CSV table of C-alpha atoms and ligand atoms in Angstrom, one decimal:
chain,number,residue,atom,x,y,z
C,1,MET,CA,-7.4,-14.1,-10.0
C,2,LYS,CA,-4.8,-15.8,-12.1
C,3,LYS,CA,-1.9,-13.3,-11.8
C,4,VAL,CA,-1.9,-10.8,-9.0
C,5,LEU,CA,0.1,-7.6,-8.2
C,6,VAL,CA,0.1,-6.9,-4.5
C,7,THR,CA,1.3,-3.4,-3.3
C,8,GLY,CA,2.4,-3.0,0.3
C,9,ALA,CA,3.3,-6.7,0.3
C,10,LEU,CA,5.6,-6.4,3.3
C,11,GLY,CA,2.9,-4.8,5.6
C,12,GLN,CA,0.7,-6.5,8.1
C,13,ILE,CA,-1.9,-7.9,5.6
C,14,GLY,CA,0.4,-8.2,2.6
C,15,SER,CA,3.1,-10.3,4.3
C,16,GLU,CA,0.5,-13.0,5.0
C,17,LEU,CA,-1.9,-12.6,2.1
C,18,THR,CA,1.0,-12.9,-0.4
C,19,LEU,CA,2.1,-16.2,1.0
C,20,LYS,CA,-1.5,-17.5,1.3
C,21,MET,CA,-2.2,-16.6,-2.4
C,22,ARG,CA,1.1,-18.1,-3.5
C,23,GLU,CA,0.0,-21.4,-1.9
C,24,ILE,CA,-3.4,-21.2,-3.7
C,25,TYR,CA,-2.5,-19.7,-7.1
C,26,GLY,CA,1.2,-20.6,-7.4
C,27,SER,CA,4.3,-18.7,-6.3
C,28,ASP,CA,5.1,-17.2,-9.8
C,29,ASN,CA,1.6,-15.8,-10.1
C,30,ILE,CA,1.7,-13.5,-7.1
C,31,ILE,CA,3.9,-10.4,-7.8
C,32,ALA,CA,4.8,-8.8,-4.4
C,33,THR,CA,5.8,-5.2,-4.3
C,34,ASP,CA,6.8,-2.8,-1.6
C,35,ILE,CA,8.8,0.4,-1.2
C,36,ARG,CA,11.7,-1.6,0.5
C,37,ARG,CA,13.2,-5.1,0.2
C,38,THR,CA,13.6,-7.2,3.4
C,39,ASP,CA,15.2,-10.5,4.0
C,40,SER,CA,11.7,-12.2,4.3
C,41,ASP,CA,9.6,-15.1,3.0
C,42,VAL,CA,7.6,-12.7,0.8
C,43,VAL,CA,10.8,-11.5,-1.0
C,44,HIS,CA,12.3,-15.0,-1.3
C,45,SER,CA,9.3,-17.2,-2.2
C,46,GLY,CA,8.3,-15.6,-5.5
C,47,PRO,CA,8.5,-12.5,-7.7
C,48,PHE,CA,9.3,-9.3,-5.8
C,49,GLU,CA,9.7,-5.7,-7.2
C,50,ILE,CA,10.5,-2.4,-5.4
C,51,LEU,CA,7.5,0.0,-6.0
C,52,ASP,CA,6.7,3.4,-4.6
C,53,VAL,CA,2.9,3.5,-5.2
C,54,THR,CA,3.0,7.3,-5.8
C,55,ASP,CA,5.0,6.5,-9.0
C,56,GLU,CA,2.2,5.9,-11.5
C,57,LYS,CA,4.5,4.9,-14.4
C,58,GLY,CA,6.5,2.5,-12.2
C,59,MET,CA,3.3,0.8,-11.1
C,60,PHE,CA,1.9,0.5,-14.6
C,61,ASN,CA,5.2,-0.9,-15.9
C,62,ILE,CA,5.5,-3.6,-13.3
C,63,ALA,CA,1.8,-4.6,-13.8
C,64,LYS,CA,2.3,-4.7,-17.6
C,65,LYS,CA,5.6,-6.6,-17.5
C,66,HIS,CA,4.1,-9.4,-15.3
C,67,GLU,CA,0.8,-9.4,-17.3
C,68,VAL,CA,-1.3,-9.3,-14.1
C,69,ASP,CA,-5.1,-9.6,-14.2
C,70,THR,CA,-5.7,-8.5,-10.6
C,71,ILE,CA,-4.4,-5.7,-8.4
C,72,ILE,CA,-4.6,-5.9,-4.6
C,73,HIS,CA,-3.6,-2.5,-3.4
C,74,LEU,CA,-2.6,-2.5,0.3
C,75,ALA,CA,0.0,0.2,0.6
C,76,ALA,CA,-1.3,3.0,2.9
C,77,LEU,CA,-0.7,4.9,6.1
C,78,LEU,CA,-2.9,3.9,9.1
C,79,SER,CA,-5.1,6.2,11.2
C,80,ALA,CA,-2.8,7.4,13.9
C,81,THR,CA,0.1,8.2,11.5
C,82,ALA,CA,-2.3,9.8,9.1
C,83,GLU,CA,-3.5,12.1,11.8
C,84,LYS,CA,0.0,13.1,12.6
C,85,LYS,CA,0.9,13.6,8.9
C,86,PRO,CA,-2.3,14.5,7.2
C,87,LEU,CA,-0.9,15.8,3.9
C,88,LEU,CA,1.5,12.9,3.5
C,89,ALA,CA,-1.5,10.6,4.2
C,90,TRP,CA,-3.5,12.4,1.5
C,91,HIS,CA,-0.6,12.2,-1.0
C,92,LEU,CA,0.2,8.5,-0.3
C,93,ASN,CA,-3.3,7.1,0.4
C,94,MET,CA,-5.2,8.9,-2.3
C,95,GLY,CA,-2.3,9.2,-4.8
C,96,GLY,CA,-1.4,5.5,-4.5
C,97,LEU,CA,-5.1,4.5,-4.9
C,98,VAL,CA,-5.7,6.6,-8.0
C,99,ASN,CA,-2.5,5.2,-9.6
C,100,ALA,CA,-3.5,1.6,-8.8
C,101,LEU,CA,-7.1,2.2,-10.2
C,102,GLU,CA,-5.7,3.8,-13.3
C,103,THR,CA,-3.4,0.8,-13.8
C,104,ALA,CA,-6.4,-1.5,-13.3
C,105,ARG,CA,-8.4,0.5,-15.8
C,106,GLU,CA,-5.7,0.5,-18.5
C,107,LEU,CA,-4.8,-3.2,-18.1
C,108,HIS,CA,-8.4,-4.5,-17.4
C,109,CYS,CA,-7.6,-5.8,-14.0
C,110,GLN,CA,-9.9,-6.9,-11.2
C,111,PHE,CA,-9.2,-4.7,-8.1
C,112,PHE,CA,-9.3,-4.9,-4.3
C,113,THR,CA,-8.4,-2.3,-1.7
C,114,PRO,CA,-9.3,-2.3,2.0
C,115,SER,CA,-11.5,0.3,3.6
C,116,SER,CA,-11.9,0.4,7.3
C,117,ILE,CA,-14.2,1.0,10.3
C,118,GLY,CA,-12.4,4.4,10.1
C,119,ALA,CA,-14.7,5.3,7.2
C,120,PHE,CA,-17.4,6.0,9.8
C,121,GLY,CA,-17.5,9.0,12.1
C,122,PRO,CA,-19.2,10.4,15.2
C,123,SER,CA,-22.5,10.9,13.5
C,124,THR,CA,-22.7,7.3,12.4
C,125,PRO,CA,-24.9,5.0,14.7
C,126,LYS,CA,-22.4,3.4,17.1
C,127,ASN,CA,-23.9,0.0,17.6
C,128,GLY,CA,-24.7,-2.5,14.9
C,129,THR,CA,-23.6,0.1,12.3
C,130,PRO,CA,-25.4,-0.8,9.1
C,131,GLN,CA,-23.8,-1.3,5.7
C,132,ASP,CA,-25.4,1.8,4.2
C,133,VAL,CA,-25.3,4.7,6.6
C,134,ILE,CA,-24.1,8.2,7.1
C,135,GLN,CA,-20.3,8.4,6.8
C,136,ARG,CA,-18.8,11.7,8.0
C,137,PRO,CA,-15.4,10.8,9.5
C,138,THR,CA,-13.4,13.4,11.3
C,139,THR,CA,-10.0,11.9,10.7
C,140,MET,CA,-7.7,12.2,7.7
C,141,TYR,CA,-7.6,8.4,7.5
C,142,GLY,CA,-11.4,8.3,7.5
C,143,VAL,CA,-11.6,11.0,4.8
C,144,ASN,CA,-9.2,8.9,2.7
C,145,LYS,CA,-11.2,5.8,3.2
C,146,VAL,CA,-14.6,7.3,2.3
C,147,SER,CA,-13.0,9.0,-0.7
C,148,GLY,CA,-11.4,5.7,-1.7
C,149,GLU,CA,-14.7,3.8,-1.4
C,150,LEU,CA,-16.4,6.4,-3.6
C,151,LEU,CA,-13.5,6.4,-6.1
C,152,CYS,CA,-13.6,2.7,-6.4
C,153,ASP,CA,-17.4,2.7,-7.0
C,154,TYR,CA,-16.8,5.5,-9.6
C,155,TYR,CA,-14.2,3.3,-11.5
C,156,TYR,CA,-16.7,0.5,-11.5
C,157,HIS,CA,-19.7,2.5,-12.8
C,158,LYS,CA,-17.7,4.8,-15.1
C,159,PHE,CA,-15.1,2.4,-16.6
C,160,GLY,CA,-16.3,-1.1,-15.7
C,161,VAL,CA,-13.3,-1.9,-13.4
C,162,ASP,CA,-14.3,-4.8,-11.2
C,163,THR,CA,-13.5,-3.1,-7.9
C,164,ARG,CA,-14.3,-4.8,-4.6
C,165,GLY,CA,-13.5,-3.8,-1.0
C,166,LEU,CA,-13.9,-4.6,2.7
C,167,ARG,CA,-14.3,-2.2,5.7
C,168,PHE,CA,-11.8,-4.0,7.9
C,169,PRO,CA,-11.8,-3.6,11.7
C,170,GLY,CA,-8.6,-3.8,13.7
C,171,LEU,CA,-6.6,-6.8,12.4
C,172,ILE,CA,-4.8,-9.0,14.9
C,173,SER,CA,-1.9,-11.0,13.7
C,174,TYR,CA,1.5,-12.5,14.8
C,175,VAL,CA,3.6,-12.4,11.7
C,176,THR,CA,4.0,-8.7,11.0
C,177,LEU,CA,3.2,-5.9,13.4
C,178,PRO,CA,0.7,-3.2,12.3
C,179,GLY,CA,2.2,0.2,12.5
C,180,GLY,CA,0.5,3.6,13.2
C,181,GLY,CA,-3.0,2.3,13.7
C,182,THR,CA,-5.5,3.0,16.5
C,183,THR,CA,-6.3,-0.6,17.0
C,184,ASP,CA,-2.7,-1.7,17.3
C,185,TYR,CA,-3.0,-2.1,21.1
C,186,ALA,CA,-4.8,-5.4,20.5
C,187,VAL,CA,-1.6,-6.8,18.9
C,188,GLU,CA,1.0,-5.1,21.2
C,189,ILE,CA,-0.7,-6.4,24.3
C,190,PHE,CA,0.2,-10.0,23.3
C,191,HIS,CA,3.9,-9.2,22.8
C,192,GLU,CA,4.1,-7.4,26.1
C,193,ALA,CA,2.1,-10.1,28.0
C,194,ILE,CA,4.6,-12.7,26.8
C,195,LYS,CA,7.7,-10.5,27.4
C,196,ASN,CA,6.9,-8.5,30.5
C,197,LYS,CA,3.6,-9.8,31.8
C,198,ARG,CA,2.2,-6.3,31.8
C,199,TYR,CA,0.8,-3.8,29.3
C,200,THR,CA,-0.1,-0.1,29.5
C,201,SER,CA,-3.1,0.6,27.3
C,202,TYR,CA,-3.2,3.8,25.4
C,203,LEU,CA,-7.0,3.5,25.1
C,204,ALA,CA,-9.3,4.0,28.0
C,205,LYS,CA,-11.5,1.4,29.7
C,206,GLY,CA,-14.7,0.9,27.9
C,207,THR,CA,-13.4,1.7,24.4
C,208,PHE,CA,-15.1,-0.9,22.2
C,209,MET,CA,-13.9,-1.5,18.7
C,210,ASP,CA,-14.4,-4.2,16.1
C,211,MET,CA,-11.6,-6.6,15.5
C,212,MET,CA,-10.7,-9.7,13.4
C,213,TYR,CA,-8.0,-12.3,13.4
C,214,MET,CA,-5.8,-12.4,10.3
C,215,PRO,CA,-6.8,-15.9,9.0
C,216,ASP,CA,-10.4,-14.7,8.8
C,217,ALA,CA,-9.3,-11.5,7.1
C,218,LEU,CA,-7.3,-13.4,4.4
C,219,TYR,CA,-10.2,-15.7,3.8
C,220,ALA,CA,-12.5,-12.7,3.4
C,221,ILE,CA,-10.3,-11.0,0.8
C,222,ILE,CA,-10.0,-14.2,-1.3
C,223,ALA,CA,-13.7,-15.1,-0.9
C,224,LEU,CA,-14.8,-11.6,-2.0
C,225,MET,CA,-12.5,-11.6,-5.0
C,226,GLU,CA,-13.7,-15.0,-6.0
C,227,ALA,CA,-17.4,-14.2,-5.5
C,228,ASP,CA,-19.8,-14.3,-8.4
C,229,ALA,CA,-20.1,-10.6,-9.5
C,230,SER,CA,-23.8,-11.1,-10.3
C,231,LYS,CA,-24.5,-11.7,-6.6
C,232,LEU,CA,-22.9,-8.4,-5.4
C,233,LYS,CA,-25.3,-5.6,-4.6
C,234,HIS,CA,-22.5,-3.7,-2.9
C,235,ARG,CA,-18.8,-3.4,-3.9
C,236,ASN,CA,-16.9,-0.7,-2.0
C,237,SER,CA,-16.9,-1.6,0.7
C,238,PHE,CA,-18.5,-4.4,2.8
C,239,ASN,CA,-18.7,-4.2,6.6
C,240,VAL,CA,-16.9,-7.2,8.0
C,241,SER,CA,-16.2,-7.9,11.7
C,242,ALA,CA,-15.5,-11.0,13.9
C,243,MET,CA,-15.6,-9.6,17.4
C,244,SER,CA,-15.9,-6.4,19.4
C,245,PHE,CA,-14.2,-5.8,22.7
C,246,GLU,CA,-12.7,-3.2,25.0
C,247,PRO,CA,-9.2,-3.3,26.6
C,248,GLU,CA,-10.4,-4.9,29.9
C,249,GLN,CA,-11.9,-7.8,28.0
C,250,ILE,CA,-8.8,-8.7,26.0
C,251,ALA,CA,-6.7,-8.4,29.1
C,252,ALA,CA,-9.1,-10.7,31.0
C,253,GLU,CA,-8.8,-13.2,28.2
C,254,ILE,CA,-5.0,-13.1,28.3
C,255,GLN,CA,-5.1,-13.5,32.1
C,256,LYS,CA,-6.8,-16.9,31.6
C,257,HIS,CA,-3.5,-18.1,30.0
C,258,ILE,CA,-1.0,-15.8,31.9
C,259,PRO,CA,-2.5,-15.3,35.4
C,260,GLN,CA,0.2,-12.8,36.5
C,261,PHE,CA,-0.6,-10.5,33.5
C,262,ILE,CA,-1.6,-7.0,34.6
C,263,MET,CA,-2.7,-4.0,32.6
C,264,ASP,CA,-2.8,-0.3,33.4
C,265,TYR,CA,-3.8,2.8,31.4
C,266,LYS,CA,-2.0,5.9,30.1
C,267,VAL,CA,-4.5,7.3,27.6
C,268,ASP,CA,-3.1,8.8,24.4
C,269,PRO,CA,-5.5,11.6,23.5
C,270,VAL,CA,-4.9,11.4,19.8
C,271,ARG,CA,-5.7,7.7,19.4
C,272,GLN,CA,-8.5,7.9,22.0
C,273,ALA,CA,-10.2,10.6,20.0
C,274,ILE,CA,-9.9,8.5,16.8
C,275,ALA,CA,-11.3,5.4,18.6
C,276,ASP,CA,-14.2,7.4,20.1
C,277,SER,CA,-15.2,8.6,16.6
C,278,TRP,CA,-15.5,5.0,15.3
C,279,PRO,CA,-18.3,2.5,15.8
C,280,ASN,CA,-18.4,0.0,18.7
C,281,THR,CA,-19.8,-2.8,16.5
C,282,ILE,CA,-20.5,-3.0,12.8
C,283,ASP,CA,-23.1,-5.2,11.1
C,284,SER,CA,-21.7,-7.7,8.6
C,285,THR,CA,-25.1,-8.9,7.3
C,286,CYS,CA,-24.6,-7.7,3.7
C,287,ALA,CA,-21.2,-9.5,3.4
C,288,LYS,CA,-22.8,-12.7,4.7
C,289,GLU,CA,-25.7,-12.5,2.4
C,290,GLU,CA,-24.0,-11.4,-0.8
C,291,TRP,CA,-20.8,-13.6,-0.8
C,292,GLY,CA,-21.0,-15.9,2.3
C,293,PHE,CA,-18.6,-14.0,4.7
C,294,LYS,CA,-17.9,-16.0,7.8
C,295,THR,CA,-15.3,-16.1,10.6
C,296,ASP,CA,-13.7,-18.9,12.6
C,297,PHE,CA,-12.1,-16.9,15.4
C,298,ASP,CA,-13.8,-15.1,18.3
C,299,LEU,CA,-11.9,-13.4,21.2
C,300,GLU,CA,-11.4,-16.7,23.1
C,301,LYS,CA,-10.1,-18.7,20.1
C,302,MET,CA,-8.0,-15.8,18.7
C,303,THR,CA,-6.3,-15.2,22.1
C,304,GLU,CA,-5.4,-18.9,22.5
C,305,ASP,CA,-4.0,-19.1,18.9
C,306,MET,CA,-2.0,-15.8,19.2
C,307,LEU,CA,-0.4,-16.9,22.5
C,308,PHE,CA,0.4,-20.3,21.1
C,309,LYS,CA,1.9,-19.0,17.8
C,310,LEU,CA,4.0,-16.3,19.6
C,311,ARG,CA,5.2,-18.7,22.3
C,312,SER,CA,6.2,-21.3,19.7
C,313,ASN,CA,8.1,-18.7,17.6
C,314,PRO,CA,10.0,-16.5,20.1
C,315,LEU,CA,11.7,-14.7,17.2
C,316,LEU,CA,8.3,-13.2,16.3
C,317,VAL,CA,7.9,-11.5,19.7
C,318,THR,CA,9.1,-7.9,19.4
C,319,ALA,CA,12.4,-7.1,21.3
N,401,AKB,C1,-6.2,1.5,12.2
N,401,AKB,O1,-6.3,1.4,13.4
N,401,AKB,O2,-5.8,2.6,11.6
N,401,AKB,C2,-6.5,0.3,11.3
N,401,AKB,C3,-7.9,0.4,10.9
N,401,AKB,C4,-9.0,-0.1,11.8
N,401,AKB,O3,-8.2,0.7,9.8
N,401,AKB,N1,-6.2,-0.9,12.0
């Protein structure tokens, strides 16, 4: 990765990954793109271009102009929004991906795009979900993610594009809020705990899902992209997880720091159905064995760090 194009650079992952990669590879070498421009560090700390990922020519032209050798394609709709707007999700998630893969093929770029625990479905084993296992998701997001994994493998086998991917769990971070995901509650709960000392969970008690703190996710993307290709038996996409919990457990962890914090429930049937179709815990063994995946944050350490970071930067707490 010498010169990298990032799509969706103002999103939850992009806003932190762009800055991390600018630290490592040099500011001028990370070309951030998004559909809008904001008054943000990503826009001000290095090259930034407006890009709608459904515009194939636009993407190709930006990649060619900056002579990139790597594309990190992050722009996508998340699960709950995709379920509300399935055709838009297909158009954006699959159209954007195929445009990014075509650009990578034509310009001989290395390629990364995230998959998700959403690529699994109700017929997948729920606990310790293996790397290679039945994937019959019942959501539009899941259909996009499985199709995306297959398409990336196809570009690798057919055209030799060096495609790599991770099946991310819910990502917890304090810089940029996720938007429209099923796992978003695990971020919202921190903001509400600090502001109002209470939170209403839209997922029911006992709903376990995999999660990961953003610093571990950034490390995982960079480590996978830097990994020796000859060691990779898998490519698209590796199971990666750092923790699995249900709403009661994260609330209890927050209560250790904010004893007055209380949580109640008002279940949203759409997001509950999506969560119920996903695994409780996935198995990251292949990622550990093939490229040394590791994590630093468990539920306890992540909670402590999230509360510390949000309390010391009140502007980051949502109004
Ligand atoms: C979502 O909830 O849609 C995402 C994901 C797990 O892919 N956070």
